[in-house]
Tab-separated table of C-alpha atoms in Angstrom:
chain	number	residue	atom	x	y	z
A	1	UNK	CA	41.702	62.647	-27.032
A	2	UNK	CA	45.010	64.342	-27.618
A	3	UNK	CA	48.132	62.407	-26.722
A	4	UNK	CA	50.074	63.250	-23.528
A	5	UNK	CA	53.138	64.314	-25.460
A	6	UNK	CA	52.682	65.787	-28.922
A	7	UNK	CA	55.648	66.589	-31.115
A	8	UNK	CA	54.455	68.079	-34.400
A	9	UNK	CA	56.457	68.985	-37.517
A	10	UNK	CA	59.444	70.097	-35.500
A	11	UNK	CA	62.386	71.664	-37.254
A	12	UNK	CA	65.562	72.654	-35.469
A	13	UNK	CA	68.241	74.511	-37.363
A	14	UNK	CA	71.661	75.376	-35.994
A	15	UNK	CA	73.585	78.121	-37.723
A	16	UNK	CA	77.356	78.055	-37.572
A	17	UNK	CA	78.521	80.981	-39.643
A	18	UNK	CA	77.267	80.500	-43.189
A	19	UNK	CA	76.347	76.863	-42.751
A	20	UNK	CA	72.879	75.771	-41.653
A	21	UNK	CA	72.536	72.376	-40.033
A	22	UNK	CA	69.114	70.788	-39.710
A	23	UNK	CA	69.316	68.753	-36.504
A	24	UNK	CA	65.618	68.015	-36.844
A	25	UNK	CA	63.640	68.241	-40.051
A	26	UNK	CA	59.872	67.859	-39.821
A	27	UNK	CA	60.056	65.389	-36.941
A	28	UNK	CA	56.807	64.300	-35.276
A	29	UNK	CA	55.484	61.692	-32.833
A	30	UNK	CA	53.104	61.200	-29.949
A	31	UNK	CA	53.475	59.496	-26.577
A	32	UNK	CA	50.630	58.454	-24.286
A	33	UNK	CA	50.517	58.951	-20.551
A	34	UNK	CA	52.253	56.250	-18.525
A	35	UNK	CA	54.101	54.771	-21.466
A	36	UNK	CA	57.667	53.517	-21.427
A	37	UNK	CA	58.965	54.990	-24.651
A	38	UNK	CA	62.325	54.357	-26.301
A	39	UNK	CA	63.775	56.733	-28.864
A	40	UNK	CA	66.375	54.878	-30.868
A	41	UNK	CA	68.766	56.020	-33.564
A	42	UNK	CA	72.405	56.375	-34.531
A	43	UNK	CA	74.682	59.086	-33.154
A	44	UNK	CA	73.843	62.439	-34.697
A	45	UNK	CA	70.360	61.357	-35.760
A	46	UNK	CA	68.758	64.022	-33.585
A	47	UNK	CA	67.781	62.011	-30.498
A	48	UNK	CA	69.353	64.341	-27.981
A	49	UNK	CA	67.913	67.383	-29.768
A	50	UNK	CA	64.447	65.858	-29.413
A	51	UNK	CA	65.036	65.214	-25.711
A	52	UNK	CA	66.392	68.708	-25.100
A	53	UNK	CA	63.392	70.294	-26.813
A	54	UNK	CA	60.986	68.016	-24.959
A	55	UNK	CA	62.711	68.879	-21.685
A	56	UNK	CA	62.710	72.629	-22.269
A	57	UNK	CA	66.510	72.819	-22.486
A	58	UNK	CA	66.497	73.955	-26.094
A	59	UNK	CA	64.132	75.895	-28.310
A	60	UNK	CA	62.873	74.865	-31.720
A	61	UNK	CA	62.934	76.665	-35.029
A	62	UNK	CA	59.532	75.564	-36.343
A	63	UNK	CA	56.668	73.327	-35.264
A	64	UNK	CA	54.928	72.719	-31.956
A	65	UNK	CA	55.444	70.624	-28.842
A	66	UNK	CA	52.831	70.007	-26.159
A	67	UNK	CA	52.902	68.169	-22.847
A	68	UNK	CA	49.598	67.409	-21.124
A	69	UNK	CA	47.813	69.992	-23.246
A	70	UNK	CA	50.311	72.779	-22.504
A	71	UNK	CA	52.308	74.167	-25.375
A	72	UNK	CA	56.034	74.273	-24.605
A	73	UNK	CA	57.268	75.527	-27.943
A	74	UNK	CA	56.058	79.093	-27.387
A	75	UNK	CA	57.437	79.525	-23.859
A	76	UNK	CA	60.039	82.161	-23.063
A	77	UNK	CA	63.134	81.308	-21.068
A	78	UNK	CA	61.563	82.130	-17.697
A	79	UNK	CA	58.571	79.930	-18.457
A	80	UNK	CA	60.888	77.173	-19.633
A	81	UNK	CA	62.775	77.300	-16.322
A	82	UNK	CA	59.478	76.883	-14.474
A	83	UNK	CA	58.509	74.068	-16.848
A	84	UNK	CA	61.777	72.246	-16.173
A	85	UNK	CA	61.379	72.836	-12.467
A	86	UNK	CA	57.872	71.423	-12.112
A	87	UNK	CA	57.187	69.122	-15.044
A	88	UNK	CA	60.300	67.241	-16.156
A	89	UNK	CA	63.025	65.113	-14.638
A	90	UNK	CA	66.316	64.526	-16.434
A	91	UNK	CA	68.696	61.579	-16.190
A	92	UNK	CA	72.060	61.905	-17.924
A	93	UNK	CA	74.593	59.451	-19.281
A	94	UNK	CA	77.294	60.585	-16.858
A	95	UNK	CA	74.979	61.065	-13.813
A	96	UNK	CA	76.090	64.710	-13.272
A	97	UNK	CA	75.810	64.591	-9.487
A	98	UNK	CA	77.228	67.341	-7.292
A	99	UNK	CA	80.420	65.710	-6.003
A	100	UNK	CA	80.611	67.693	-2.781
A	101	UNK	CA	77.093	66.763	-1.663
A	102	UNK	CA	75.969	63.382	-0.298
A	103	UNK	CA	73.461	61.207	-2.169
A	104	UNK	CA	70.684	62.503	0.068
A	105	UNK	CA	71.735	66.150	-0.331
A	106	UNK	CA	71.827	65.709	-4.105
A	107	UNK	CA	68.228	64.501	-4.084
A	108	UNK	CA	67.190	67.217	-1.644
A	109	UNK	CA	68.585	69.853	-3.965
A	110	UNK	CA	65.922	68.798	-6.474
A	111	UNK	CA	63.097	68.467	-3.954
A	112	UNK	CA	63.722	72.002	-2.706
A	113	UNK	CA	62.819	73.250	-6.174
A	114	UNK	CA	59.585	71.354	-6.606
A	115	UNK	CA	56.107	72.380	-5.456
A	116	UNK	CA	54.981	68.871	-4.715
A	117	UNK	CA	58.093	66.786	-4.069
A	118	UNK	CA	58.372	63.249	-2.761
A	119	UNK	CA	60.381	62.565	0.372
A	120	UNK	CA	64.055	62.452	-0.639
A	121	UNK	CA	64.985	59.639	1.750
A	122	UNK	CA	61.999	57.536	0.658
A	123	UNK	CA	62.877	57.859	-2.997
A	124	UNK	CA	66.470	56.825	-2.328
A	125	UNK	CA	65.120	53.818	-0.457
A	126	UNK	CA	62.916	52.974	-3.444
A	127	UNK	CA	65.896	52.921	-5.791
A	128	UNK	CA	67.705	50.609	-3.380
A	129	UNK	CA	70.126	53.013	-1.748
A	130	UNK	CA	68.803	53.114	1.819
A	131	UNK	CA	72.244	52.286	3.224
A	132	UNK	CA	74.169	54.705	1.002
A	133	UNK	CA	72.332	57.980	1.600
A	134	UNK	CA	75.183	59.560	3.559
A	135	UNK	CA	77.797	58.604	0.963
A	136	UNK	CA	79.360	61.022	-1.474
A	137	UNK	CA	79.175	60.217	-5.218
A	138	UNK	CA	82.891	59.337	-5.282
A	139	UNK	CA	82.171	56.577	-2.758
A	140	UNK	CA	79.470	55.013	-4.949
A	141	UNK	CA	79.748	52.754	-7.999
A	142	UNK	CA	78.587	53.935	-11.425
A	143	UNK	CA	75.306	52.057	-11.112
A	144	UNK	CA	74.668	53.486	-7.663
A	145	UNK	CA	75.434	57.002	-8.873
A	146	UNK	CA	72.956	56.572	-11.710
A	147	UNK	CA	70.375	55.413	-9.158
A	148	UNK	CA	70.976	58.592	-7.174
A	149	UNK	CA	70.522	60.575	-10.390
A	150	UNK	CA	67.248	58.750	-11.088
A	151	UNK	CA	66.103	59.376	-7.513
A	152	UNK	CA	66.966	63.042	-7.954
A	153	UNK	CA	64.796	63.223	-11.072
A	154	UNK	CA	61.924	61.221	-9.558
A	155	UNK	CA	61.847	63.069	-6.238
A	156	UNK	CA	60.589	66.201	-7.975
A	157	UNK	CA	57.521	64.189	-8.922
A	158	UNK	CA	57.639	65.267	-12.579
A	159	UNK	CA	55.119	64.556	-15.340
A	160	UNK	CA	57.813	63.263	-17.628
A	161	UNK	CA	61.087	61.467	-16.979
A	162	UNK	CA	63.662	61.989	-19.721
A	163	UNK	CA	66.741	59.756	-19.837
A	164	UNK	CA	69.631	60.387	-22.219
A	165	UNK	CA	71.575	57.142	-22.703
A	166	UNK	CA	71.139	56.242	-19.012
A	167	UNK	CA	73.112	53.025	-19.388
A	168	UNK	CA	75.772	54.443	-21.706
A	169	UNK	CA	78.483	54.548	-19.046
A	170	UNK	CA	77.488	51.347	-17.235
A	171	UNK	CA	78.462	47.709	-17.691
A	172	UNK	CA	75.985	45.154	-19.036
A	173	UNK	CA	74.475	43.853	-15.784
A	174	UNK	CA	74.378	47.261	-14.050
A	175	UNK	CA	72.830	48.781	-17.160
A	176	UNK	CA	70.106	46.155	-17.141
A	177	UNK	CA	69.395	46.794	-13.463
A	178	UNK	CA	69.057	50.531	-14.112
A	179	UNK	CA	66.698	49.891	-17.048
A	180	UNK	CA	64.648	47.598	-14.849
A	181	UNK	CA	64.409	50.323	-12.230
A	182	UNK	CA	63.212	52.806	-14.855
A	183	UNK	CA	60.695	50.317	-16.241
A	184	UNK	CA	59.373	49.373	-12.797
A	185	UNK	CA	59.029	53.041	-11.876
A	186	UNK	CA	57.041	53.630	-15.039
A	187	UNK	CA	54.700	50.720	-14.415
A	188	UNK	CA	54.264	51.203	-10.661
A	189	UNK	CA	53.813	54.954	-10.511
A	190	UNK	CA	52.346	55.569	-13.947
A	191	UNK	CA	55.152	58.001	-14.768
A	192	UNK	CA	55.736	58.627	-18.473
A	193	UNK	CA	59.329	57.654	-19.203
A	194	UNK	CA	61.311	58.472	-22.348
A	195	UNK	CA	64.650	56.715	-22.813
A	196	UNK	CA	67.104	57.611	-25.528
A	197	UNK	CA	69.497	54.957	-26.731
A	198	UNK	CA	71.504	53.861	-29.726
A	199	UNK	CA	71.018	50.264	-28.619
A	200	UNK	CA	68.172	48.689	-30.641
A	201	UNK	CA	67.917	45.696	-28.287
A	202	UNK	CA	66.572	47.913	-25.503
A	203	UNK	CA	63.571	48.867	-27.626
A	204	UNK	CA	62.091	45.382	-27.065
A	205	UNK	CA	61.086	46.416	-23.542
A	206	UNK	CA	59.312	49.610	-24.642
A	207	UNK	CA	55.583	50.225	-25.102
A	208	UNK	CA	56.390	52.587	-27.938
A	209	UNK	CA	59.462	52.659	-30.132
A	210	UNK	CA	60.370	55.815	-32.015
A	211	UNK	CA	63.106	55.405	-34.602
A	212	UNK	CA	64.997	58.545	-35.547
A	213	UNK	CA	67.155	58.885	-38.628
A	214	UNK	CA	68.790	61.974	-40.146
A	215	UNK	CA	66.660	64.414	-38.181
A	216	UNK	CA	63.405	62.708	-39.093
A	217	UNK	CA	61.195	60.253	-37.255
A	218	UNK	CA	61.487	57.217	-39.477
A	219	UNK	CA	58.745	55.244	-37.766
A	220	UNK	CA	56.755	54.986	-34.558
A	221	UNK	CA	55.840	51.458	-33.504
A	222	UNK	CA	53.493	50.384	-30.719
A	223	UNK	CA	55.159	47.324	-29.272
A	224	UNK	CA	52.526	44.558	-28.898
A	225	UNK	CA	54.993	42.107	-27.474
A	226	UNK	CA	56.725	43.900	-24.589
A	227	UNK	CA	59.571	41.878	-23.145
A	228	UNK	CA	60.999	42.227	-19.666
A	229	UNK	CA	64.590	43.370	-19.252
A	230	UNK	CA	65.620	39.865	-18.220
A	231	UNK	CA	64.495	38.462	-21.569
A	232	UNK	CA	66.555	40.721	-23.763
A	233	UNK	CA	70.219	40.415	-24.557
A	234	UNK	CA	72.729	42.571	-26.358
B	1	UNK	CA	119.672	90.578	20.769
B	2	UNK	CA	118.452	93.609	22.647
B	3	UNK	CA	114.924	93.864	23.946
B	4	UNK	CA	113.919	96.717	21.645
B	5	UNK	CA	114.706	94.617	18.593
B	6	UNK	CA	112.585	91.726	19.827
B	7	UNK	CA	109.723	94.134	20.472
B	8	UNK	CA	110.177	95.555	16.957
B	9	UNK	CA	110.059	92.136	15.346
B	10	UNK	CA	106.982	91.158	17.338
B	11	UNK	CA	105.272	94.316	16.103
B	12	UNK	CA	106.424	93.543	12.591
B	13	UNK	CA	104.848	90.072	12.642
B	14	UNK	CA	101.588	91.482	13.986
B	15	UNK	CA	101.504	94.216	11.365
B	16	UNK	CA	102.309	91.826	8.540
B	17	UNK	CA	99.547	89.436	9.598
B	18	UNK	CA	97.128	92.340	9.967
B	19	UNK	CA	97.919	93.797	6.537
B	20	UNK	CA	97.881	90.430	4.801
B	21	UNK	CA	94.671	89.109	6.316
B	22	UNK	CA	92.656	92.324	6.060
B	23	UNK	CA	93.811	92.896	2.470
B	24	UNK	CA	93.023	89.296	1.508
B	25	UNK	CA	89.582	89.572	3.036
B	26	UNK	CA	88.714	92.816	1.238
B	27	UNK	CA	90.298	91.525	-1.990
B	28	UNK	CA	87.998	88.499	-1.807
B	29	UNK	CA	84.916	90.608	-1.117
B	30	UNK	CA	85.678	92.453	-4.376
B	31	UNK	CA	87.320	89.591	-6.294
B	32	UNK	CA	84.728	86.826	-5.848
B	33	UNK	CA	81.857	88.729	-7.502
B	34	UNK	CA	84.235	89.821	-10.280
B	35	UNK	CA	85.375	86.213	-10.796
B	36	UNK	CA	81.768	85.013	-10.873
B	37	UNK	CA	80.892	87.738	-13.409
B	38	UNK	CA	83.832	86.695	-15.597
B	39	UNK	CA	82.736	83.070	-15.412
B	40	UNK	CA	79.008	83.450	-16.047
B	41	UNK	CA	79.320	86.032	-18.829
B	42	UNK	CA	81.811	83.880	-20.708
B	43	UNK	CA	80.834	82.506	-24.150
B	44	UNK	CA	80.032	79.153	-22.538
B	45	UNK	CA	78.613	80.720	-19.370
B	46	UNK	CA	75.061	80.698	-18.069
B	47	UNK	CA	74.506	84.456	-18.594
B	48	UNK	CA	76.548	84.941	-21.746
B	49	UNK	CA	77.316	88.644	-22.200
B	50	UNK	CA	80.183	89.627	-24.469
B	51	UNK	CA	80.297	93.305	-23.487
B	52	UNK	CA	80.356	92.858	-19.701
B	53	UNK	CA	82.852	90.020	-20.043
B	54	UNK	CA	85.154	92.085	-22.245
B	55	UNK	CA	85.165	95.185	-20.036
B	56	UNK	CA	85.542	93.295	-16.764
B	57	UNK	CA	88.387	91.304	-18.263
B	58	UNK	CA	90.049	94.409	-19.711
B	59	UNK	CA	90.016	96.333	-16.415
B	60	UNK	CA	91.402	93.317	-14.573
B	61	UNK	CA	94.169	92.863	-17.133
B	62	UNK	CA	94.997	96.561	-17.002
B	63	UNK	CA	95.539	96.615	-13.232
B	64	UNK	CA	97.311	93.266	-13.268
B	65	UNK	CA	99.828	94.407	-15.843
B	66	UNK	CA	101.056	97.344	-13.712
B	67	UNK	CA	104.078	96.233	-11.623
B	68	UNK	CA	103.164	96.343	-7.927
B	69	UNK	CA	105.891	98.798	-6.963
B	70	UNK	CA	104.632	101.275	-9.599
B	71	UNK	CA	101.034	100.765	-8.497
B	72	UNK	CA	102.125	101.399	-4.917
B	73	UNK	CA	103.523	104.815	-5.791
B	74	UNK	CA	100.796	105.697	-8.288
B	75	UNK	CA	98.091	105.015	-5.721
B	76	UNK	CA	99.604	107.258	-3.025
B	77	UNK	CA	97.058	110.069	-3.616
B	78	UNK	CA	94.170	107.607	-3.415
B	79	UNK	CA	95.630	106.115	-0.255
B	80	UNK	CA	95.837	109.576	1.310
B	81	UNK	CA	92.177	110.209	0.487
B	82	UNK	CA	91.001	106.907	1.944
B	83	UNK	CA	93.265	106.419	4.979
B	84	UNK	CA	94.525	109.968	5.536
B	85	UNK	CA	98.189	108.980	5.477
B	86	UNK	CA	100.568	107.203	3.116
B	87	UNK	CA	102.738	105.442	5.671
B	88	UNK	CA	102.127	102.557	8.017
B	89	UNK	CA	100.163	99.345	7.884
B	90	UNK	CA	96.723	100.837	7.203
B	91	UNK	CA	98.071	102.817	4.264
B	92	UNK	CA	99.540	99.646	2.757
B	93	UNK	CA	96.161	97.941	2.685
B	94	UNK	CA	94.821	100.233	-0.063
B	95	UNK	CA	97.363	99.345	-2.792
B	96	UNK	CA	97.385	95.736	-1.595
B	97	UNK	CA	93.636	95.442	-2.165
B	98	UNK	CA	93.808	97.196	-5.537
B	99	UNK	CA	96.556	94.832	-6.689
B	100	UNK	CA	95.093	91.685	-5.163
B	101	UNK	CA	91.407	91.984	-6.108
B	102	UNK	CA	91.956	91.459	-9.881
B	103	UNK	CA	94.374	88.643	-9.084
B	104	UNK	CA	91.745	87.024	-6.850
B	105	UNK	CA	89.113	87.511	-9.575
B	106	UNK	CA	91.248	85.521	-12.041
B	107	UNK	CA	91.933	82.822	-9.439
B	108	UNK	CA	88.216	82.528	-8.701
B	109	UNK	CA	87.391	82.410	-12.408
B	110	UNK	CA	89.824	79.568	-13.005
B	111	UNK	CA	88.492	77.652	-9.978
B	112	UNK	CA	84.932	77.975	-11.259
B	113	UNK	CA	86.027	76.776	-14.691
B	114	UNK	CA	87.058	73.476	-13.114
B	115	UNK	CA	83.436	72.675	-12.248
B	116	UNK	CA	82.102	69.883	-14.465
B	117	UNK	CA	79.825	71.432	-17.083
B	118	UNK	CA	77.559	68.378	-16.799
B	119	UNK	CA	76.692	69.271	-13.214
B	120	UNK	CA	75.762	72.785	-14.299
B	121	UNK	CA	73.657	71.315	-17.105
B	122	UNK	CA	71.914	69.043	-14.590
B	123	UNK	CA	71.142	71.990	-12.324
B	124	UNK	CA	69.750	73.874	-15.301
B	125	UNK	CA	67.690	70.868	-16.383
B	126	UNK	CA	66.236	70.677	-12.877
B	127	UNK	CA	64.870	74.170	-13.327
B	128	UNK	CA	67.269	75.968	-10.975
B	129	UNK	CA	67.386	79.723	-11.448
B	130	UNK	CA	70.688	81.271	-12.502
B	131	UNK	CA	71.330	82.535	-8.978
B	132	UNK	CA	70.641	79.075	-7.574
B	133	UNK	CA	73.024	77.510	-10.082
B	134	UNK	CA	75.752	79.901	-8.921
B	135	UNK	CA	75.154	79.714	-5.177
B	136	UNK	CA	74.049	76.102	-4.784
B	137	UNK	CA	76.046	74.283	-7.442
B	138	UNK	CA	78.980	76.190	-8.916
B	139	UNK	CA	80.430	77.734	-5.740
B	140	UNK	CA	79.990	74.682	-3.449
B	141	UNK	CA	81.411	72.447	-6.169
B	142	UNK	CA	84.406	74.776	-6.628
B	143	UNK	CA	84.983	75.242	-2.891
B	144	UNK	CA	88.114	73.064	-2.551
B	145	UNK	CA	89.715	74.753	-5.538
B	146	UNK	CA	88.675	78.188	-4.268
B	147	UNK	CA	90.384	77.473	-0.948
B	148	UNK	CA	93.591	76.345	-2.632
B	149	UNK	CA	93.411	79.594	-4.576
B	150	UNK	CA	93.022	81.498	-1.310
B	151	UNK	CA	96.215	80.005	0.144
B	152	UNK	CA	98.082	81.051	-2.991
B	153	UNK	CA	96.528	84.519	-2.809
B	154	UNK	CA	97.600	84.912	0.835
B	155	UNK	CA	101.220	84.045	0.003
B	156	UNK	CA	101.219	86.488	-2.903
B	157	UNK	CA	99.691	89.301	-0.848
B	158	UNK	CA	102.203	88.618	1.918
B	159	UNK	CA	104.987	89.064	-0.618
B	160	UNK	CA	103.440	92.306	-1.875
B	161	UNK	CA	103.079	93.606	1.700
B	162	UNK	CA	106.813	93.127	2.252
B	163	UNK	CA	107.507	95.160	-0.891
B	164	UNK	CA	105.475	98.047	0.515
B	165	UNK	CA	108.249	98.529	3.097
B	166	UNK	CA	110.163	100.465	0.448
B	167	UNK	CA	107.652	103.313	0.384
B	168	UNK	CA	106.906	103.535	4.069
B	169	UNK	CA	104.590	100.581	4.542
B	170	UNK	CA	104.690	98.681	7.814
B	171	UNK	CA	105.380	95.118	8.843
B	172	UNK	CA	108.273	92.715	8.462
B	173	UNK	CA	109.104	94.007	4.991
B	174	UNK	CA	109.747	97.501	6.360
B	175	UNK	CA	112.001	96.086	9.088
B	176	UNK	CA	113.964	94.016	6.588
B	177	UNK	CA	114.493	97.062	4.391
B	178	UNK	CA	115.095	99.702	7.074
B	179	UNK	CA	117.351	97.668	9.363
B	180	UNK	CA	118.618	94.776	7.258
B	181	UNK	CA	119.206	96.633	3.996
B	182	UNK	CA	119.832	100.305	4.838
B	183	UNK	CA	121.775	99.642	8.062
B	184	UNK	CA	123.531	96.448	7.005
B	185	UNK	CA	122.118	94.426	9.909
B	186	UNK	CA	122.293	91.026	8.261
B	187	UNK	CA	120.973	89.226	11.353
B	188	UNK	CA	117.758	91.300	11.343
B	189	UNK	CA	117.374	90.690	7.631
B	190	UNK	CA	117.707	86.921	8.093
B	191	UNK	CA	115.290	86.818	11.016
B	192	UNK	CA	112.594	88.779	9.184
B	193	UNK	CA	112.955	86.571	6.118
B	194	UNK	CA	112.730	83.503	8.350
B	195	UNK	CA	109.515	84.842	9.846
B	196	UNK	CA	108.055	85.488	6.394
B	197	UNK	CA	108.930	81.960	5.277
B	198	UNK	CA	107.342	80.569	8.429
B	199	UNK	CA	104.107	82.518	7.920
B	200	UNK	CA	103.794	81.412	4.283
B	201	UNK	CA	104.437	77.796	5.298
B	202	UNK	CA	101.806	77.956	8.026
B	203	UNK	CA	99.066	79.318	5.793
B	204	UNK	CA	99.924	76.954	2.962
B	205	UNK	CA	99.988	73.816	5.117
B	206	UNK	CA	96.901	74.683	7.151
B	207	UNK	CA	95.034	75.592	3.960
B	208	UNK	CA	95.906	72.361	2.173
B	209	UNK	CA	95.052	70.224	5.234
B	210	UNK	CA	91.656	71.875	5.404
B	211	UNK	CA	91.035	71.438	1.668
B	212	UNK	CA	91.865	67.729	1.818
B	213	UNK	CA	89.299	67.316	4.557
B	214	UNK	CA	86.435	68.980	2.698
B	215	UNK	CA	87.179	67.789	-0.846
B	216	UNK	CA	84.809	64.931	-1.690
B	217	UNK	CA	85.558	64.774	-5.398
B	218	UNK	CA	87.068	61.741	-7.076
B	219	UNK	CA	90.742	61.435	-6.318
């Protein structure tokens, strides 16, 4: 059986004037359905490029990418918009919430786009923000804002949840709580979650660890000894 | 002060408010789409288009670089075609709109540029269409800044409308020029200026109060 996510021989080249930069050079990996996957690597290794290609935010130069048997790499920009709308949820390092909308309205903005959304208020309750729905982002802490952002991504009921350094702007304890939320969501709902990080310690909680270096996938490891967030320290 | 003068001033205030508000409204109807076009066709915009961006920007710069008093006179034939006359409050609205719309477009553009690019990226990542990104994210998120821009635009247009008094426009500006300047009635001059100051103050204060109420961004 083919894997849920297939990333095959992907090359991504940026041209700035005369200079060609290979952000990705023959990168490949697979992810199974329902896995909690961590992509780890140093800054500039190509992690974010992988995530952007996987999420339909960027196109690739060579290679192929499939999600659930559907090829993404050949889609045009209209098809990619539809793909992003129905199949993927994004979580960013700096939350990127609309400041002039309440937590609930932010989540509703996403549910209005989806064909088969979850109830916005329910999802916010699931992430532990039942009491804060009517608050604006500026009235919430960083951790709470990231929870709203996760709720916004989950409420669309996507096939794939992509998180770019979701704990990058949070303190240690809050970061752990957010990771726990992501992990619990993955295990309870069977959602496939991909987390990007430069923090190797986080990879201990993943089912699959993909190490990226200089635009190449250095190794893919199936983690036999998955630890809970509480057990890891950094 | 005699009754006729009071009546004249009352008319002047009404005409000034009428010219300013109608011109601002029309200038925004034209200026907002232009500002949005400038913003989205920019190099970093969501519908990058060098040619449209260049020509829109060039036309705006061209009109903006003509001094208002020159524009006022140069547009007299156009005003006659549209309104049928070149004097009075209605006739002043034409050059006011022509001068204010490009100004509004630039104000709108700079307000939209304040929107956090991350929020736009998030909307894009969610699969919003370009129109949805503009109407549901960029404009609501820029609303406080757009309103501050509007209060500035109103004050500027009010100032322009007073200038139109020199070529037969209506309102307080015409009274200040015709009575205060040409007939040396210093008291009339001072009263009209006081009224203008008062109107600017009112719009500015009311505008800022309103903005503070609706702005939910980090402060």
